[in-house]
Amino acid sequence: MRTVVVIGGGIVGLATAWELTKRGLDVTVLEKEDHWAAHQTGHNSNVVHAGLYYKPGSFKARMASAGNRSIVDFARQYGVPVEVCGKLVVATSEAELPALKVLAERAEENGVPAKLITPSEAREYEPEVSCVAALRVESTGIIDFPAVCTALVRLLDESDADLRLGTPALGIRPGRTGGVEVATGDDVIHADALVNCAGLHADRVARLAGLTPSARIVPFRGEYYELKPERRHLVRGLIYPVPDASLPFLGVHLTRMLDGSVHAGPNAVLALRREGYTWRDISAKDLAEVARFPGVWRLARKYAYPTGLDEVRRSFSRRRFAESLARLVPAVTEDDIVRHGSGVRAQALRPDGALVDDFLIETARDQVHVLNAPSPAATSALEIAKHIADELNG
């Protein structure tokens, strides 16, 4: 039986492992933390994206649209909480109308069920929303992605996969007779193939395996607030702004969760370590690596002012954060929100300063490396897994 070692125990790594076991492969999964879904999967907004925003024909467009269906079907089959509730993307000024229209056209190209609606129609969904027009997207949902991972782990256990927590990959080299060897400190694992789904450390794992990846991971922290319980009635579902097409982030938005709470955010600031969930999380090694990478400085020249500065100010100011939310729902005030937590996005950046705006998957002999899989990767995880399995079989 052919053997594969998967590095990374987030949703993409676990989905890939499950897909490989279904195809008859013997799989080992290595996760350096002591629990599954420890980083990006366990710190995201738990939104099932529809595939609205992405360039037609791109990996993101194809995989998000298909993933929207497959992840919902998976959740329903295996008892994972999920709700297809739809969302509103709202234009709050006349200046945003052209971009909203472009989104509607892109939705049609990507096969996403969506329609432009009037302010009065938008208020039928969200009575407190403020807009000059909106796009209603029917297939967006909310889900418990960590629970998806729990279900995948159960399925992998039942398939006799070798699941190893607290097991980092410390060294990777070609096997003497083909395949790969992965040193973990306690063991050397021999496998016919390697799949790298290491998320925030994907580029480092690729270099460990002898590749020179075309992009570098730069960590961006997204900070969340939530509405106080007595103010949750202000939001019934999901309310998003019209995004800035030049940025990879969707902007601060409001999301009603499965438990009835309403999350607000995230913003986007440079994290000071790969797993930097607060301003106090600092790594000299990670910062030195960022400082040595020319792509970061080229990106900074483009976005540091005013965009980057505004994001940092909002990070330190609850008032500024509330003002961003009030553009969507004017009734939201500074007194209505409390801090909720944060996540870190593994954003791939090229040496010329260009943000990688699509999933980036690179291959070598007996190896597949997922080097850029931010949102909507969780939505698309089962589809990414199929693509990786096809790459290995190819």
GROMACS .gro file of N, CA, C and O in nm, residues 146-257:
model
  448
  146PRO      N    1  -1.401   2.381   1.372
  146PRO     CA    2  -1.334   2.284   1.460
  146PRO      C    3  -1.411   2.154   1.475
  146PRO      O    4  -1.351   2.046   1.485
  147ALA      N    5  -1.545   2.162   1.476
  147ALA     CA    6  -1.625   2.039   1.483
  147ALA      C    7  -1.612   1.956   1.356
  147ALA      O    8  -1.619   1.833   1.360
  148VAL      N    9  -1.594   2.023   1.242
  148VAL     CA   10  -1.565   1.950   1.118
  148VAL      C   11  -1.436   1.870   1.135
  148VAL      O   12  -1.427   1.753   1.096
  149CYS      N   13  -1.335   1.934   1.195
  149CYS     CA   14  -1.208   1.865   1.217
  149CYS      C   15  -1.225   1.746   1.312
  149CYS      O   16  -1.164   1.640   1.292
  150THR      N   17  -1.306   1.764   1.415
  150THR     CA   18  -1.332   1.653   1.507
  150THR      C   19  -1.394   1.534   1.432
  150THR      O   20  -1.357   1.418   1.454
  151ALA      N   21  -1.487   1.565   1.342
  151ALA     CA   22  -1.550   1.459   1.262
  151ALA      C   23  -1.448   1.393   1.170
  151ALA      O   24  -1.447   1.270   1.153
  152LEU      N   25  -1.359   1.473   1.110
  152LEU     CA   26  -1.257   1.416   1.022
  152LEU      C   27  -1.161   1.327   1.100
  152LEU      O   28  -1.121   1.219   1.052
  153VAL      N   29  -1.123   1.369   1.219
  153VAL     CA   30  -1.035   1.287   1.303
  153VAL      C   31  -1.102   1.154   1.336
  153VAL      O   32  -1.038   1.047   1.332
  154ARG      N   33  -1.230   1.159   1.366
  154ARG     CA   34  -1.303   1.034   1.394
  154ARG      C   35  -1.303   0.942   1.273
  154ARG      O   36  -1.278   0.821   1.285
  155LEU      N   37  -1.326   0.998   1.155
  155LEU     CA   38  -1.325   0.918   1.033
  155LEU      C   39  -1.186   0.860   1.005
  155LEU      O   40  -1.173   0.745   0.961
  156LEU      N   41  -1.083   0.940   1.031
  156LEU     CA   42  -0.946   0.893   1.010
  156LEU      C   43  -0.911   0.782   1.110
  156LEU      O   44  -0.844   0.684   1.074
  157ASP      N   45  -0.957   0.799   1.233
  157ASP     CA   46  -0.936   0.692   1.332
  157ASP      C   47  -0.999   0.562   1.285
  157ASP      O   48  -0.939   0.454   1.296
  158GLU      N   49  -1.122   0.574   1.235
  158GLU     CA   50  -1.193   0.455   1.188
  158GLU      C   51  -1.124   0.392   1.068
  158GLU      O   52  -1.141   0.272   1.041
  159SER      N   53  -1.047   0.473   0.994
  159SER     CA   54  -0.974   0.423   0.876
  159SER      C   55  -0.832   0.379   0.910
  159SER      O   56  -0.753   0.350   0.819
  160ASP      N   57  -0.800   0.377   1.040
  160ASP     CA   58  -0.668   0.334   1.088
  160ASP      C   59  -0.554   0.424   1.041
  160ASP      O   60  -0.439   0.377   1.025
  161ALA      N   61  -0.583   0.552   1.019
  161ALA     CA   62  -0.475   0.646   0.991
  161ALA      C   63  -0.391   0.664   1.118
  161ALA      O   64  -0.439   0.648   1.230
  162ASP      N   65  -0.264   0.698   1.098
  162ASP     CA   66  -0.171   0.721   1.209
  162ASP      C   67  -0.173   0.870   1.241
  162ASP      O   68  -0.117   0.951   1.167
  163LEU      N   69  -0.239   0.909   1.350
  163LEU     CA   70  -0.258   1.051   1.385
  163LEU      C   71  -0.167   1.084   1.502
  163LEU      O   72  -0.181   1.029   1.611
  164ARG      N   73  -0.076   1.180   1.481
  164ARG     CA   74   0.025   1.211   1.582
  164ARG      C   75   0.020   1.358   1.620
  164ARG      O   76   0.060   1.446   1.542
  165LEU      N   77  -0.030   1.386   1.741
  165LEU     CA   78  -0.025   1.521   1.797
  165LEU      C   79   0.109   1.543   1.865
  165LEU      O   80   0.181   1.448   1.900
  166GLY      N   81   0.144   1.671   1.886
  166GLY     CA   82   0.270   1.703   1.952
  166GLY      C   83   0.390   1.649   1.878
  166GLY      O   84   0.492   1.613   1.940
  167THR      N   85   0.382   1.645   1.746
  167THR     CA   86   0.487   1.582   1.664
  167THR      C   87   0.527   1.674   1.549
  167THR      O   88   0.471   1.667   1.440
  168PRO      N   89   0.623   1.764   1.572
  168PRO     CA   90   0.668   1.851   1.464
  168PRO      C   91   0.758   1.779   1.365
  168PRO      O   92   0.826   1.683   1.400
  169ALA      N   93   0.756   1.826   1.241
  169ALA     CA   94   0.851   1.778   1.140
  169ALA      C   95   0.978   1.860   1.153
  169ALA      O   96   0.978   1.981   1.130
  170LEU      N   97   1.087   1.796   1.193
  170LEU     CA   98   1.213   1.868   1.219
  170LEU      C   99   1.313   1.855   1.106
  170LEU      O  100   1.407   1.935   1.096
  171GLY      N  101   1.297   1.755   1.022
  171GLY     CA  102   1.387   1.736   0.909
  171GLY      C  103   1.319   1.654   0.801
  171GLY      O  104   1.240   1.565   0.832
  172ILE      N  105   1.348   1.687   0.676
  172ILE     CA  106   1.289   1.616   0.562
  172ILE      C  107   1.399   1.592   0.458
  172ILE      O  108   1.474   1.685   0.426
  173ARG      N  109   1.408   1.470   0.410
  173ARG     CA  110   1.507   1.441   0.306
  173ARG      C  111   1.452   1.332   0.215
  173ARG      O  112   1.359   1.258   0.252
  174PRO      N  113   1.507   1.320   0.095
  174PRO     CA  114   1.465   1.211   0.007
  174PRO      C  115   1.499   1.077   0.068
  174PRO      O  116   1.604   1.061   0.135
  175GLY      N  117   1.411   0.980   0.048
  175GLY     CA  118   1.440   0.845   0.096
  175GLY      C  119   1.548   0.779   0.013
  175GLY      O  120   1.569   0.812  -0.105
  176ARG      N  121   1.618   0.684   0.072
  176ARG     CA  122   1.730   0.619   0.001
  176ARG      C  123   1.682   0.542  -0.122
  176ARG      O  124   1.755   0.530  -0.220
  177THR      N  125   1.560   0.492  -0.115
  177THR     CA  126   1.506   0.416  -0.228
  177THR      C  127   1.384   0.483  -0.289
  177THR      O  128   1.299   0.418  -0.349
  178GLY      N  129   1.376   0.613  -0.273
  178GLY     CA  130   1.261   0.688  -0.322
  178GLY      C  131   1.173   0.736  -0.208
  178GLY      O  132   1.192   0.698  -0.092
  179GLY      N  133   1.076   0.821  -0.240
  179GLY     CA  134   0.988   0.875  -0.139
  179GLY      C  135   1.059   0.976  -0.051
  179GLY      O  136   1.156   1.042  -0.093
  180VAL      N  137   1.015   0.988   0.073
  180VAL     CA  138   1.071   1.087   0.165
  180VAL      C  139   1.091   1.025   0.302
  180VAL      O  140   1.029   0.924   0.337
  181GLU      N  141   1.178   1.089   0.380
  181GLU     CA  142   1.196   1.056   0.520
  181GLU      C  143   1.176   1.182   0.601
  181GLU      O  144   1.233   1.287   0.569
  182VAL      N  145   1.092   1.174   0.705
  182VAL     CA  146   1.060   1.290   0.789
  182VAL      C  147   1.104   1.259   0.931
  182VAL      O  148   1.056   1.163   0.993
  183ALA      N  149   1.197   1.340   0.983
  183ALA     CA  150   1.243   1.324   1.121
  183ALA      C  151   1.155   1.407   1.213
  183ALA      O  152   1.129   1.525   1.187
  184THR      N  153   1.110   1.346   1.323
  184THR     CA  154   1.023   1.414   1.418
  184THR      C  155   1.088   1.435   1.553
  184THR      O  156   1.026   1.493   1.642
  185GLY      N  157   1.209   1.391   1.571
  185GLY     CA  158   1.274   1.396   1.701
  185GLY      C  159   1.273   1.261   1.767
  185GLY      O  160   1.376   1.212   1.813
  186ASP      N  161   1.157   1.198   1.772
  186ASP     CA  162   1.145   1.065   1.833
  186ASP      C  163   1.150   0.953   1.729
  186ASP      O  164   1.166   0.836   1.765
  187ASP      N  165   1.136   0.989   1.602
  187ASP     CA  166   1.116   0.887   1.500
  187ASP      C  167   1.159   0.942   1.365
  187ASP      O  168   1.171   1.063   1.347
  188VAL      N  169   1.183   0.853   1.272
  188VAL     CA  170   1.200   0.889   1.131
  188VAL      C  171   1.093   0.813   1.053
  188VAL      O  172   1.090   0.689   1.056
  189ILE      N  173   1.006   0.888   0.988
  189ILE     CA  174   0.893   0.829   0.917
  189ILE      C  175   0.931   0.815   0.770
  189ILE      O  176   0.970   0.913   0.705
  190HIS      N  177   0.919   0.696   0.718
  190HIS     CA  178   0.945   0.670   0.576
  190HIS      C  179   0.810   0.666   0.504
  190HIS      O  180   0.718   0.596   0.547
  191ALA      N  181   0.797   0.742   0.396
  191ALA     CA  182   0.672   0.745   0.321
  191ALA      C  183   0.701   0.759   0.173
  191ALA      O  184   0.808   0.808   0.132
  192ASP      N  185   0.606   0.718   0.093
  192ASP     CA  186   0.621   0.732  -0.052
  192ASP      C  187   0.602   0.876  -0.098
  192ASP      O  188   0.652   0.914  -0.204
  193ALA      N  189   0.527   0.956  -0.020
  193ALA     CA  190   0.498   1.093  -0.061
  193ALA      C  191   0.474   1.180   0.061
  193ALA      O  192   0.441   1.132   0.170
  194LEU      N  193   0.488   1.309   0.040
  194LEU     CA  194   0.471   1.410   0.144
  194LEU      C  195   0.370   1.514   0.099
  194LEU      O  196   0.374   1.560  -0.016
  195VAL      N  197   0.279   1.554   0.189
  195VAL     CA  198   0.188   1.666   0.165
  195VAL      C  199   0.207   1.767   0.276
  195VAL      O  200   0.194   1.734   0.395
  196ASN      N  201   0.237   1.888   0.238
  196ASN     CA  202   0.263   1.997   0.333
  196ASN      C  203   0.140   2.086   0.343
  196ASN      O  204   0.108   2.160   0.251
  197CYS      N  205   0.070   2.076   0.457
  197CYS     CA  206  -0.045   2.163   0.486
  197CYS      C  207  -0.019   2.237   0.616
  197CYS      O  208  -0.107   2.245   0.703
  198ALA      N  209   0.101   2.292   0.629
  198ALA     CA  210   0.146   2.347   0.757
  198ALA      C  211   0.102   2.490   0.782
  198ALA      O  212   0.143   2.551   0.881
  199GLY      N  213   0.021   2.547   0.693
  199GLY     CA  214  -0.040   2.678   0.719
  199GLY      C  215   0.061   2.788   0.743
  199GLY      O  216   0.135   2.827   0.653
  200LEU      N  217   0.067   2.840   0.865
  200LEU     CA  218   0.155   2.951   0.899
  200LEU      C  219   0.303   2.917   0.882
  200LEU      O  220   0.387   3.006   0.877
  201HIS      N  221   0.335   2.790   0.873
  201HIS     CA  222   0.475   2.747   0.857
  201HIS      C  223   0.496   2.671   0.726
  201HIS      O  224   0.598   2.603   0.709
  202ALA      N  225   0.405   2.686   0.631
  202ALA     CA  226   0.412   2.608   0.508
  202ALA      C  227   0.537   2.637   0.428
  202ALA      O  228   0.598   2.545   0.370
  203ASP      N  229   0.580   2.764   0.421
  203ASP     CA  230   0.700   2.795   0.344
  203ASP      C  231   0.824   2.738   0.411
  203ASP      O  232   0.918   2.692   0.345
  204ARG      N  233   0.826   2.737   0.544
  204ARG     CA  234   0.940   2.681   0.616
  204ARG      C  235   0.949   2.529   0.595
  204ARG      O  236   1.058   2.475   0.577
  205VAL      N  237   0.836   2.462   0.598
  205VAL     CA  238   0.835   2.318   0.572
  205VAL      C  239   0.881   2.290   0.429
  205VAL      O  240   0.956   2.195   0.405
  206ALA      N  241   0.838   2.374   0.335
  206ALA     CA  242   0.881   2.355   0.196
  206ALA      C  243   1.033   2.368   0.184
  206ALA      O  244   1.098   2.288   0.115
  207ARG      N  245   1.089   2.469   0.251
  207ARG     CA  246   1.235   2.484   0.247
  207ARG      C  247   1.304   2.367   0.317
  207ARG      O  248   1.410   2.321   0.272
  208LEU      N  249   1.245   2.318   0.425
  208LEU     CA  250   1.298   2.202   0.494
  208LEU      C  251   1.305   2.080   0.402
  208LEU      O  252   1.394   1.996   0.412
  209ALA      N  253   1.208   2.075   0.308
  209ALA     CA  254   1.201   1.963   0.214
  209ALA      C  255   1.288   1.985   0.090
  209ALA      O  256   1.289   1.901  -0.001
  210GLY      N  257   1.361   2.098   0.086
  210GLY     CA  258   1.453   2.122  -0.024
  210GLY      C  259   1.400   2.210  -0.134
  210GLY      O  260   1.470   2.231  -0.235
  211LEU      N  261   1.279   2.264  -0.120
  211LEU     CA  262   1.223   2.351  -0.222
  211LEU      C  263   1.262   2.496  -0.196
  211LEU      O  264   1.294   2.535  -0.083
  212THR      N  265   1.255   2.576  -0.300
  212THR     CA  266   1.261   2.720  -0.287
  212THR      C  267   1.124   2.773  -0.326
  212THR      O  268   1.095   2.793  -0.445
  213PRO      N  269   1.035   2.795  -0.229
  213PRO     CA  270   0.897   2.835  -0.262
  213PRO      C  271   0.894   2.972  -0.328
  213PRO      O  272   0.979   3.058  -0.301
  214SER      N  273   0.797   2.992  -0.414
  214SER     CA  274   0.787   3.117  -0.490
  214SER      C  275   0.731   3.231  -0.407
  214SER      O  276   0.728   3.345  -0.453
  215ALA      N  277   0.686   3.203  -0.286
  215ALA     CA  278   0.629   3.307  -0.201
  215ALA      C  279   0.666   3.278  -0.056
  215ALA      O  280   0.700   3.165  -0.019
  216ARG      N  281   0.657   3.381   0.027
  216ARG     CA  282   0.689   3.371   0.169
  216ARG      C  283   0.562   3.398   0.250
  216ARG      O  284   0.482   3.485   0.214
  217ILE      N  285   0.544   3.324   0.358
  217ILE     CA  286   0.430   3.349   0.446
  217ILE      C  287   0.458   3.472   0.532
  217ILE      O  288   0.561   3.482   0.598
  218VAL      N  289   0.363   3.565   0.531
  218VAL     CA  290   0.366   3.682   0.620
  218VAL      C  291   0.238   3.676   0.704
  218VAL      O  292   0.128   3.668   0.649
  219PRO      N  293   0.250   3.678   0.837
  219PRO     CA  294   0.131   3.662   0.921
  219PRO      C  295   0.059   3.794   0.945
  219PRO      O  296   0.120   3.894   0.984
  220PHE      N  297  -0.071   3.795   0.921
  220PHE     CA  298  -0.155   3.910   0.951
  220PHE      C  299  -0.257   3.870   1.058
  220PHE      O  300  -0.325   3.768   1.044
  221ARG      N  301  -0.263   3.950   1.163
  221ARG     CA  302  -0.359   3.922   1.269
  221ARG      C  303  -0.491   3.994   1.243
  221ARG      O  304  -0.492   4.111   1.206
  222GLY      N  305  -0.599   3.922   1.261
  222GLY     CA  306  -0.732   3.981   1.254
  222GLY      C  307  -0.796   3.978   1.392
  222GLY      O  308  -0.806   3.872   1.454
  223GLU      N  309  -0.835   4.094   1.442
  223GLU     CA  310  -0.889   4.104   1.577
  223GLU      C  311  -1.041   4.119   1.571
  223GLU      O  312  -1.094   4.188   1.485
  224TYR      N  313  -1.108   4.052   1.666
  224TYR     CA  314  -1.253   4.050   1.668
  224TYR      C  315  -1.308   4.115   1.796
  224TYR      O  316  -1.247   4.108   1.903
  225TYR      N  317  -1.423   4.177   1.779
  225TYR     CA  318  -1.509   4.214   1.891
  225TYR      C  319  -1.636   4.131   1.879
  225TYR      O  320  -1.656   4.061   1.781
  226GLU      N  321  -1.721   4.142   1.979
  226GLU     CA  322  -1.856   4.087   1.967
  226GLU      C  323  -1.955   4.183   2.030
  226GLU      O  324  -1.919   4.264   2.118
  227LEU      N  325  -2.079   4.178   1.984
  227LEU     CA  326  -2.183   4.260   2.043
  227LEU      C  327  -2.220   4.206   2.180
  227LEU      O  328  -2.226   4.084   2.201
  228LYS      N  329  -2.245   4.296   2.273
  228LYS     CA  330  -2.294   4.255   2.404
  228LYS      C  331  -2.429   4.184   2.386
  228LYS      O  332  -2.504   4.215   2.293
  229PRO      N  333  -2.459   4.088   2.474
  229PRO     CA  334  -2.582   4.010   2.457
  229PRO      C  335  -2.708   4.093   2.438
  229PRO      O  336  -2.793   4.058   2.355
  230GLU      N  337  -2.717   4.203   2.509
  230GLU     CA  338  -2.839   4.285   2.499
  230GLU      C  339  -2.849   4.363   2.369
  230GLU      O  340  -2.953   4.423   2.340
  231ARG      N  341  -2.741   4.360   2.287
  231ARG     CA  342  -2.742   4.433   2.159
  231ARG      C  343  -2.737   4.338   2.039
  231ARG      O  344  -2.729   4.382   1.924
  232ARG      N  345  -2.744   4.209   2.063
  232ARG     CA  346  -2.736   4.113   1.953
  232ARG      C  347  -2.854   4.125   1.857
  232ARG      O  348  -2.843   4.086   1.740
  233HIS      N  349  -2.962   4.180   1.903
  233HIS     CA  350  -3.081   4.192   1.817
  233HIS      C  351  -3.058   4.285   1.700
  233HIS      O  352  -3.136   4.286   1.604
  234LEU      N  353  -2.949   4.363   1.703
  234LEU     CA  354  -2.920   4.457   1.594
  234LEU      C  355  -2.881   4.385   1.465
  234LEU      O  356  -2.888   4.445   1.357
  235VAL      N  357  -2.840   4.259   1.475
  235VAL     CA  358  -2.792   4.185   1.358
  235VAL      C  359  -2.862   4.049   1.356
  235VAL      O  360  -2.854   3.972   1.451
  236ARG      N  361  -2.929   4.020   1.245
  236ARG     CA  362  -2.998   3.892   1.231
  236ARG      C  363  -2.912   3.784   1.165
  236ARG      O  364  -2.930   3.666   1.190
  237GLY      N  365  -2.822   3.825   1.076
  237GLY     CA  366  -2.745   3.729   0.999
  237GLY      C  367  -2.603   3.776   0.977
  237GLY      O  368  -2.529   3.801   1.071
  238LEU      N  369  -2.563   3.789   0.850
  238LEU     CA  370  -2.429   3.830   0.813
  238LEU      C  371  -2.437   3.959   0.730
  238LEU      O  372  -2.511   3.964   0.632
  239ILE      N  373  -2.360   4.060   0.771
  239ILE     CA  374  -2.357   4.188   0.702
  239ILE      C  375  -2.213   4.222   0.669
  239ILE      O  376  -2.129   4.237   0.760
  240TYR      N  377  -2.183   4.236   0.540
  240TYR     CA  378  -2.048   4.265   0.493
  240TYR      C  379  -2.044   4.398   0.419
  240TYR      O  380  -2.142   4.435   0.353
  241PRO      N  381  -1.930   4.467   0.422
  241PRO     CA  382  -1.913   4.586   0.339
  241PRO      C  383  -1.874   4.547   0.197
  241PRO      O  384  -1.840   4.431   0.170
  242VAL      N  385  -1.878   4.641   0.106
  242VAL     CA  386  -1.820   4.621  -0.026
  242VAL      C  387  -1.667   4.624  -0.009
  242VAL      O  388  -1.613   4.723   0.041
  243PRO      N  389  -1.596   4.517  -0.044
  243PRO     CA  390  -1.452   4.514  -0.016
  243PRO      C  391  -1.372   4.600  -0.112
  243PRO      O  392  -1.415   4.630  -0.224
  244ASP      N  393  -1.254   4.640  -0.066
  244ASP     CA  394  -1.157   4.709  -0.150
  244ASP      C  395  -1.091   4.603  -0.238
  244ASP      O  396  -1.024   4.512  -0.189
  245ALA      N  397  -1.111   4.613  -0.368
  245ALA     CA  398  -1.063   4.509  -0.460
  245ALA      C  399  -0.911   4.498  -0.462
  245ALA      O  400  -0.857   4.395  -0.504
  246SER      N  401  -0.840   4.600  -0.414
  246SER     CA  402  -0.694   4.596  -0.415
  246SER      C  403  -0.636   4.523  -0.295
  246SER      O  404  -0.515   4.502  -0.287
  247LEU      N  405  -0.722   4.484  -0.199
  247LEU     CA  406  -0.676   4.419  -0.077
  247LEU      C  407  -0.731   4.277  -0.069
  247LEU      O  408  -0.839   4.249  -0.120
  248PRO      N  409  -0.659   4.185  -0.002
  248PRO     CA  410  -0.707   4.047   0.009
  248PRO      C  411  -0.806   4.027   0.123
  248PRO      O  412  -0.856   3.916   0.143
  249PHE      N  413  -0.834   4.133   0.200
  249PHE     CA  414  -0.922   4.121   0.315
  249PHE      C  415  -1.059   4.180   0.282
  249PHE      O  416  -1.070   4.276   0.205
  250LEU      N  417  -1.162   4.125   0.344
  250LEU     CA  418  -1.299   4.162   0.308
  250LEU      C  419  -1.350   4.283   0.385
  250LEU      O  420  -1.457   4.334   0.356
  251GLY      N  421  -1.275   4.329   0.483
  251GLY     CA  422  -1.319   4.442   0.564
  251GLY      C  423  -1.396   4.396   0.686
  251GLY      O  424  -1.444   4.282   0.695
  252VAL      N  425  -1.409   4.485   0.783
  252VAL     CA  426  -1.479   4.454   0.907
  252VAL      C  427  -1.626   4.427   0.877
  252VAL      O  428  -1.693   4.505   0.810
  253HIS      N  429  -1.677   4.313   0.929
  253HIS     CA  430  -1.815   4.276   0.904
  253HIS      C  431  -1.879   4.220   1.030
  253HIS      O  432  -1.812   4.198   1.132
  254LEU      N  433  -2.008   4.196   1.024
  254LEU     CA  434  -2.086   4.146   1.137
  254LEU      C  435  -2.142   4.009   1.105
  254LEU      O  436  -2.202   3.990   0.998
  255THR      N  437  -2.122   3.914   1.196
  255THR     CA  438  -2.159   3.775   1.170
  255THR      C  439  -2.232   3.716   1.291
  255THR      O  440  -2.173   3.706   1.399
  256ARG      N  441  -2.357   3.677   1.271
  256ARG     CA  442  -2.427   3.603   1.377
  256ARG      C  443  -2.381   3.458   1.374
  256ARG      O  444  -2.386   3.391   1.272
  257MET      N  445  -2.337   3.408   1.491
  257MET     CA  446  -2.282   3.275   1.501
  257MET      C  447  -2.392   3.174   1.535
  257MET      O  448  -2.505   3.209   1.564
   0.00000   0.00000   0.00000
